[in-house]
Amino acid sequence: MSKELEIRQHNALTNARYEYTELQLDLFFFLVSKLRKDQKSDTYELNIKELSALTGKKYDLAYLRKATEDMGSRMFEVETPERHVQLWMFRSVEYLKGLGIIEVSLSDKIIPYLFELQSNFTSYGLASALRLTSKYAKRIYPICSQWKDLGETKKHDIQDFKRMLGLLDDKGIDKMPRTSDFRKSVLDIAVKQINEHTELHISYELEKRGKTFKNITFKVKTQALADNIPFDLVATAQAVPGVQQSHFDNAARVLDELRITDTKHRQTILASAAHVSEVNRYNHDLKTGKVKASRNPGGLLLVKLGLVAAKTAKPI
């Protein structure tokens, strides 16, 4: 087994058994986006106005307090080759009155798993995950993100997969025993939302054994973001000196798609934080129709970056 595959299997929290509501998953992903390896404290501030700007949703204080109360009592079940681990998220949660800020102190045991989950995402991905409205889409998205460079997830036993999503309990009670309901209410909605709002394009295959569906596999490939992601907020969500790796990787992929292969141009673009940011903005505008460049989009980008001169009409 390759080291790469072992790392994927070790990403235990992504594949853990837990059931969160849509609101709880919003708070969960927002918290993950705030993690800092160089931070000595285990307490993080969640600014609800910032979360609202990312999701386009309004959050009621009473619902937030109920959501964090339930999150604190719910358990993550994590399987590793050596252990079965039961984890809880918070040591404490404090609401700063009149400021719209929640201070959460994390359990020291869960912090390594949260950083591991964070490594699955680009900063664009975290913003996209917050835009998803189906709680099942929010769970399936990070699972697929693990495997995007291989193009296909591992084969999941459907019963185990349902346990991960909170659809099947320890007593064997299945909330969606009919495959048609599972497809319609979980899988099809998740696929539609992920394909519309994230950098992933996914599909799924159900494998039968006899007359019963036994396994599920997701096909995964990357696509250019076509959603209106607020770039400034995304940048502050994972602010580090210089260029974020995720922004750099996305810009490099855009240059490949636009067939900008000149070594000098590529080096100049990828060495500049401003150029990397402009490439990602341009790609977003191109995909959403704000920029029209059907003939030579790569050439237009080079002009916008000031690396080549715009062509002028020849005098008659």
Short mmCIF file of C-alpha atoms in Angstrom, two decimals:
data_model
loop_
_atom_site.label_atom_id
_atom_site.label_comp_id
_atom_site.label_asym_id
_atom_site.label_seq_id
_atom_site.Cartn_x
_atom_site.Cartn_y
_atom_site.Cartn_z
CA MET A 1 0.00 0.00 0.00
CA SER A 2 1.37 3.41 -0.92
CA LYS A 3 2.13 6.07 1.69
CA GLU A 4 -0.33 8.37 -0.10
CA LEU A 5 -3.14 5.85 0.30
CA GLU A 6 -2.28 5.30 3.97
CA ILE A 7 -2.54 9.05 4.62
CA ARG A 8 -5.99 9.09 3.08
CA GLN A 9 -7.12 6.20 5.23
CA HIS A 10 -5.63 7.84 8.31
CA ASN A 11 -7.74 10.95 7.73
CA ALA A 12 -10.04 9.66 10.39
CA LEU A 13 -12.23 12.66 11.16
CA THR A 14 -13.37 13.03 7.54
CA ASN A 15 -14.67 9.46 7.71
CA ALA A 16 -15.84 9.58 11.33
CA ARG A 17 -19.36 8.77 12.42
CA TYR A 18 -21.23 11.89 13.47
CA GLU A 19 -24.45 13.68 12.60
CA TYR A 20 -24.61 17.47 12.47
CA THR A 21 -27.35 19.75 11.22
CA GLU A 22 -26.72 22.24 8.40
CA LEU A 23 -26.17 25.04 10.95
CA GLN A 24 -23.77 22.92 13.00
CA LEU A 25 -21.80 22.04 9.88
CA ASP A 26 -21.59 25.74 8.98
CA LEU A 27 -20.04 26.40 12.40
CA PHE A 28 -17.83 23.32 12.11
CA PHE A 29 -16.35 24.23 8.70
CA PHE A 30 -15.98 27.89 9.71
CA LEU A 31 -14.05 26.78 12.77
CA VAL A 32 -11.81 24.53 10.65
CA SER A 33 -11.01 27.52 8.41
CA LYS A 34 -9.75 29.44 11.48
CA LEU A 35 -7.20 26.89 12.67
CA ARG A 36 -3.60 28.10 12.92
CA LYS A 37 -0.67 25.77 13.55
CA ASP A 38 1.34 28.61 15.09
CA GLN A 39 -1.42 29.54 17.55
CA LYS A 40 -0.53 28.53 21.11
CA SER A 41 -4.04 28.88 22.52
CA ASP A 42 -6.78 26.31 21.89
CA THR A 43 -9.44 29.08 21.89
CA TYR A 44 -10.75 30.49 18.60
CA GLU A 45 -13.08 33.37 17.81
CA LEU A 46 -15.95 32.86 15.36
CA ASN A 47 -17.29 36.15 14.02
CA ILE A 48 -20.88 35.46 12.99
CA LYS A 49 -21.02 38.51 10.69
CA GLU A 50 -18.10 37.07 8.75
CA LEU A 51 -19.78 33.67 8.60
CA SER A 52 -22.97 35.37 7.35
CA ALA A 53 -21.02 37.12 4.59
CA LEU A 54 -19.57 33.81 3.45
CA THR A 55 -22.82 31.84 3.46
CA GLY A 56 -25.40 34.52 2.67
CA LYS A 57 -27.43 33.30 5.67
CA LYS A 58 -28.64 35.05 8.80
CA TYR A 59 -28.06 33.37 12.15
CA ASP A 60 -30.39 33.63 15.14
CA LEU A 61 -28.72 33.72 18.57
CA ALA A 62 -31.11 31.21 20.12
CA TYR A 63 -30.49 28.71 17.30
CA LEU A 64 -26.73 29.26 17.54
CA ARG A 65 -26.73 28.58 21.28
CA LYS A 66 -28.78 25.42 20.80
CA ALA A 67 -26.48 24.33 17.95
CA THR A 68 -23.27 24.69 19.97
CA GLU A 69 -24.92 23.05 23.00
CA ASP A 70 -25.75 19.98 20.90
CA MET A 71 -22.33 20.00 19.21
CA GLY A 72 -20.70 19.91 22.63
CA SER A 73 -22.65 16.82 23.63
CA ARG A 74 -22.35 14.91 20.36
CA MET A 75 -19.57 12.43 19.93
CA PHE A 76 -17.22 11.72 17.04
CA GLU A 77 -16.42 8.05 16.61
CA VAL A 78 -13.07 7.54 14.91
CA GLU A 79 -11.60 4.24 13.78
CA THR A 80 -7.83 3.84 13.39
CA PRO A 81 -5.89 0.60 12.83
CA GLU A 82 -5.03 0.58 16.54
CA ARG A 83 -8.02 2.14 18.30
CA HIS A 84 -11.68 3.00 18.41
CA VAL A 85 -11.75 6.61 19.64
CA GLN A 86 -14.64 8.64 21.06
CA LEU A 87 -14.10 12.41 20.85
CA TRP A 88 -15.97 15.54 21.88
CA MET A 89 -15.43 18.94 20.27
CA PHE A 90 -15.46 21.68 22.93
CA ARG A 91 -14.11 22.32 26.40
CA SER A 92 -16.20 25.50 26.57
CA VAL A 93 -18.17 27.93 24.40
CA GLU A 94 -18.62 31.61 25.28
CA TYR A 95 -20.85 34.18 23.55
CA LEU A 96 -19.53 37.75 23.74
CA LYS A 97 -22.69 39.80 24.21
CA GLY A 98 -23.37 42.52 21.66
CA LEU A 99 -20.32 41.62 19.54
CA GLY A 100 -21.62 38.71 17.48
CA ILE A 101 -18.56 36.66 18.43
CA ILE A 102 -18.39 33.11 19.77
CA GLU A 103 -15.24 32.00 21.60
CA VAL A 104 -14.75 28.23 21.45
CA SER A 105 -12.14 26.32 23.42
CA LEU A 106 -11.35 23.03 21.74
CA SER A 107 -10.70 19.68 23.32
CA ASP A 108 -6.97 18.99 23.05
CA LYS A 109 -7.66 15.47 21.81
CA ILE A 110 -9.63 16.62 18.78
CA ILE A 111 -7.25 19.36 17.59
CA PRO A 112 -4.89 17.04 15.60
CA TYR A 113 -7.88 15.56 13.78
CA LEU A 114 -9.20 19.03 12.90
CA PHE A 115 -5.86 20.06 11.39
CA GLU A 116 -5.85 16.82 9.41
CA LEU A 117 -9.32 17.64 8.08
CA GLN A 118 -8.22 21.18 7.20
CA SER A 119 -5.43 19.79 5.01
CA ASN A 120 -8.09 18.23 2.75
CA PHE A 121 -9.34 21.63 1.68
CA THR A 122 -8.15 24.57 -0.33
CA SER A 123 -9.38 27.88 1.07
CA TYR A 124 -11.77 28.02 -1.88
CA GLY A 125 -13.09 24.64 -0.79
CA LEU A 126 -13.87 25.82 2.71
CA ALA A 127 -15.81 28.79 1.35
CA SER A 128 -17.62 26.46 -1.04
CA ALA A 129 -18.44 23.99 1.72
CA LEU A 130 -20.13 26.80 3.62
CA ARG A 131 -22.28 27.57 0.57
CA LEU A 132 -23.70 24.04 0.46
CA THR A 133 -27.16 23.83 2.02
CA SER A 134 -27.59 20.04 2.26
CA LYS A 135 -26.00 18.59 5.39
CA TYR A 136 -25.23 15.45 3.39
CA ALA A 137 -23.50 17.49 0.67
CA LYS A 138 -21.40 19.10 3.41
CA ARG A 139 -20.32 15.63 4.59
CA ILE A 140 -19.77 14.06 1.17
CA TYR A 141 -17.74 17.04 -0.09
CA PRO A 142 -14.71 16.53 2.22
CA ILE A 143 -14.84 12.79 1.64
CA CYS A 144 -14.51 13.38 -2.11
CA SER A 145 -11.89 16.10 -1.56
CA GLN A 146 -9.58 13.43 -0.14
CA TRP A 147 -9.46 11.64 -3.46
CA LYS A 148 -9.60 14.38 -6.08
CA ASP A 149 -6.07 13.78 -7.34
CA LEU A 150 -6.82 10.09 -7.99
CA GLY A 151 -10.17 10.70 -9.68
CA GLU A 152 -12.10 8.17 -7.62
CA THR A 153 -12.83 7.51 -3.96
CA LYS A 154 -12.26 4.18 -2.33
CA LYS A 155 -15.17 1.75 -2.42
CA HIS A 156 -17.46 2.38 0.58
CA ASP A 157 -19.76 -0.27 1.95
CA ILE A 158 -23.18 1.39 1.74
CA GLN A 159 -24.14 0.44 5.30
CA ASP A 160 -20.88 1.89 6.65
CA PHE A 161 -21.37 4.98 4.51
CA LYS A 162 -24.87 5.48 5.93
CA ARG A 163 -23.45 5.15 9.46
CA MET A 164 -20.93 7.90 8.67
CA LEU A 165 -23.79 10.17 7.59
CA GLY A 166 -25.92 9.37 10.63
CA LEU A 167 -28.54 7.53 8.57
CA LEU A 168 -28.01 4.14 10.22
CA ASP A 169 -27.78 3.74 14.00
CA ASP A 170 -26.16 1.06 16.15
CA LYS A 171 -29.45 -0.82 16.38
CA GLY A 172 -29.57 -1.16 12.60
CA ILE A 173 -32.43 1.30 12.18
CA ASP A 174 -32.06 2.86 8.72
CA LYS A 175 -33.65 6.27 8.13
CA MET A 176 -33.66 5.61 4.37
CA PRO A 177 -33.92 1.85 3.77
CA ARG A 178 -35.18 2.31 0.20
CA THR A 179 -32.37 2.93 -2.27
CA SER A 180 -34.61 5.24 -4.31
CA ASP A 181 -35.06 7.50 -1.25
CA PHE A 182 -31.33 7.40 -0.49
CA ARG A 183 -30.59 8.44 -4.06
CA LYS A 184 -33.19 11.18 -4.25
CA SER A 185 -32.87 12.73 -0.78
CA VAL A 186 -29.14 12.31 -0.17
CA LEU A 187 -26.93 11.39 -3.11
CA ASP A 188 -28.57 13.29 -5.98
CA ILE A 189 -28.95 16.49 -3.97
CA ALA A 190 -25.34 16.27 -2.75
CA VAL A 191 -23.99 15.70 -6.26
CA LYS A 192 -25.99 18.62 -7.67
CA GLN A 193 -24.88 21.07 -4.98
CA ILE A 194 -21.23 20.02 -5.00
CA ASN A 195 -21.07 20.26 -8.80
CA GLU A 196 -22.71 23.70 -8.79
CA HIS A 197 -20.90 25.34 -5.88
CA THR A 198 -17.45 23.80 -5.44
CA GLU A 199 -14.25 23.15 -7.38
CA LEU A 200 -15.17 19.45 -7.58
CA HIS A 201 -17.33 17.67 -10.13
CA ILE A 202 -18.54 14.33 -8.80
CA SER A 203 -20.76 11.43 -9.71
CA TYR A 204 -21.47 8.14 -7.96
CA GLU A 205 -21.84 4.47 -8.81
CA LEU A 206 -23.82 1.94 -6.77
CA GLU A 207 -22.60 -1.64 -7.03
CA LYS A 208 -24.98 -4.54 -6.61
CA ARG A 209 -24.25 -7.88 -5.01
CA GLY A 210 -27.10 -10.14 -5.99
CA LYS A 211 -30.30 -8.11 -5.69
CA THR A 212 -28.93 -5.71 -3.06
CA PHE A 213 -26.80 -2.62 -3.53
CA LYS A 214 -23.63 -3.26 -1.55
CA ASN A 215 -21.04 -0.56 -2.32
CA ILE A 216 -20.78 3.07 -3.40
CA THR A 217 -17.91 4.81 -5.21
CA PHE A 218 -17.62 8.46 -6.19
CA LYS A 219 -15.89 9.67 -9.36
CA VAL A 220 -14.12 12.95 -8.66
CA LYS A 221 -12.50 15.56 -10.88
CA THR A 222 -11.66 19.22 -10.44
CA GLN A 223 -13.35 22.04 -12.29
CA ALA A 224 -13.02 25.81 -12.40
CA LEU A 225 -15.09 27.55 -9.75
CA ALA A 226 -18.17 29.19 -11.24
CA ASP A 227 -19.71 30.35 -7.97
CA ASN A 228 -19.50 33.91 -6.70
CA ILE A 229 -16.94 33.28 -3.95
CA PRO A 230 -16.03 36.40 -1.93
CA PHE A 231 -12.27 36.42 -2.53
CA ASP A 232 -11.40 38.93 0.18
CA LEU A 233 -13.16 36.86 2.82
CA VAL A 234 -11.61 33.66 1.54
CA ALA A 235 -8.17 35.20 1.76
CA THR A 236 -8.62 36.33 5.35
CA ALA A 237 -9.94 32.93 6.33
CA GLN A 238 -6.47 31.43 5.94
CA ALA A 239 -4.19 34.47 5.97
CA VAL A 240 -0.47 33.63 5.89
CA PRO A 241 2.50 35.68 4.71
CA GLY A 242 2.99 35.58 0.95
CA VAL A 243 0.94 33.33 -1.31
CA GLN A 244 -1.25 30.56 0.05
CA GLN A 245 -0.41 27.15 -1.38
CA SER A 246 -4.00 26.59 -2.43
CA HIS A 247 -4.13 29.92 -4.31
CA PHE A 248 -0.79 29.14 -5.94
CA ASP A 249 -1.91 25.65 -7.02
CA ASN A 250 -5.18 26.96 -8.42
CA ALA A 251 -3.40 29.71 -10.37
CA ALA A 252 -0.96 27.18 -11.82
CA ARG A 253 -3.87 25.00 -12.91
CA VAL A 254 -5.57 28.00 -14.55
CA LEU A 255 -2.37 28.77 -16.50
CA ASP A 256 -2.37 25.16 -17.73
CA GLU A 257 -6.03 25.41 -18.78
CA LEU A 258 -5.35 28.68 -20.64
CA ARG A 259 -2.29 27.14 -22.32
CA ILE A 260 0.10 29.72 -20.93
CA THR A 261 3.23 27.60 -21.28
CA ASP A 262 5.96 30.22 -21.72
CA THR A 263 8.38 29.55 -18.86
CA LYS A 264 9.25 33.23 -18.33
CA HIS A 265 5.61 34.30 -18.15
CA ARG A 266 4.72 31.47 -15.75
CA GLN A 267 7.63 32.23 -13.44
CA THR A 268 6.76 35.93 -13.39
CA ILE A 269 3.09 35.25 -12.64
CA LEU A 270 3.59 32.60 -9.97
CA ALA A 271 6.29 34.59 -8.18
CA SER A 272 3.91 37.50 -7.52
CA ALA A 273 1.13 37.42 -4.93
CA ALA A 274 -0.70 40.14 -6.86
CA HIS A 275 -0.47 38.18 -10.12
CA VAL A 276 -1.65 34.95 -8.46
CA SER A 277 -4.65 36.78 -7.01
CA GLU A 278 -5.44 38.36 -10.39
CA VAL A 279 -5.23 34.99 -12.17
CA ASN A 280 -7.78 33.49 -9.78
CA ARG A 281 -10.09 36.51 -10.07
CA TYR A 282 -9.82 36.40 -13.87
CA ASN A 283 -10.65 32.70 -13.92
CA HIS A 284 -13.72 33.32 -11.77
CA ASP A 285 -14.86 36.20 -13.99
CA LEU A 286 -14.25 34.11 -17.10
CA LYS A 287 -16.37 31.22 -15.82
CA THR A 288 -19.20 33.48 -14.68
CA GLY A 289 -19.29 35.43 -17.94
CA LYS A 290 -18.03 38.72 -16.54
CA VAL A 291 -15.09 38.51 -18.95
CA LYS A 292 -15.65 37.69 -22.63
CA ALA A 293 -12.57 36.19 -24.26
CA SER A 294 -13.74 33.38 -26.49
CA ARG A 295 -10.85 33.62 -28.97
CA ASN A 296 -7.80 33.90 -26.76
CA PRO A 297 -8.54 34.02 -23.01
CA GLY A 298 -4.90 33.27 -22.18
CA GLY A 299 -3.71 36.20 -24.25
CA LEU A 300 -6.22 38.53 -22.61
CA LEU A 301 -4.98 37.47 -19.17
CA LEU A 302 -1.38 38.30 -20.13
CA VAL A 303 -2.54 41.74 -21.28
CA LYS A 304 -4.40 42.30 -17.99
CA LEU A 305 -1.26 41.35 -16.07
CA GLY A 306 0.79 43.79 -18.13
CA LEU A 307 3.06 41.07 -19.48
CA VAL A 308 2.22 41.67 -23.15
CA ALA A 309 0.93 44.71 -24.97
CA ALA A 310 -2.63 44.81 -26.26
CA LYS A 311 -2.89 44.48 -30.02
CA THR A 312 -4.10 47.59 -31.79
CA ALA A 313 -5.90 47.74 -35.10
CA LYS A 314 -3.61 48.35 -38.08
CA PRO A 315 -4.08 51.74 -39.77
CA ILE A 316 -5.77 51.66 -43.15
#
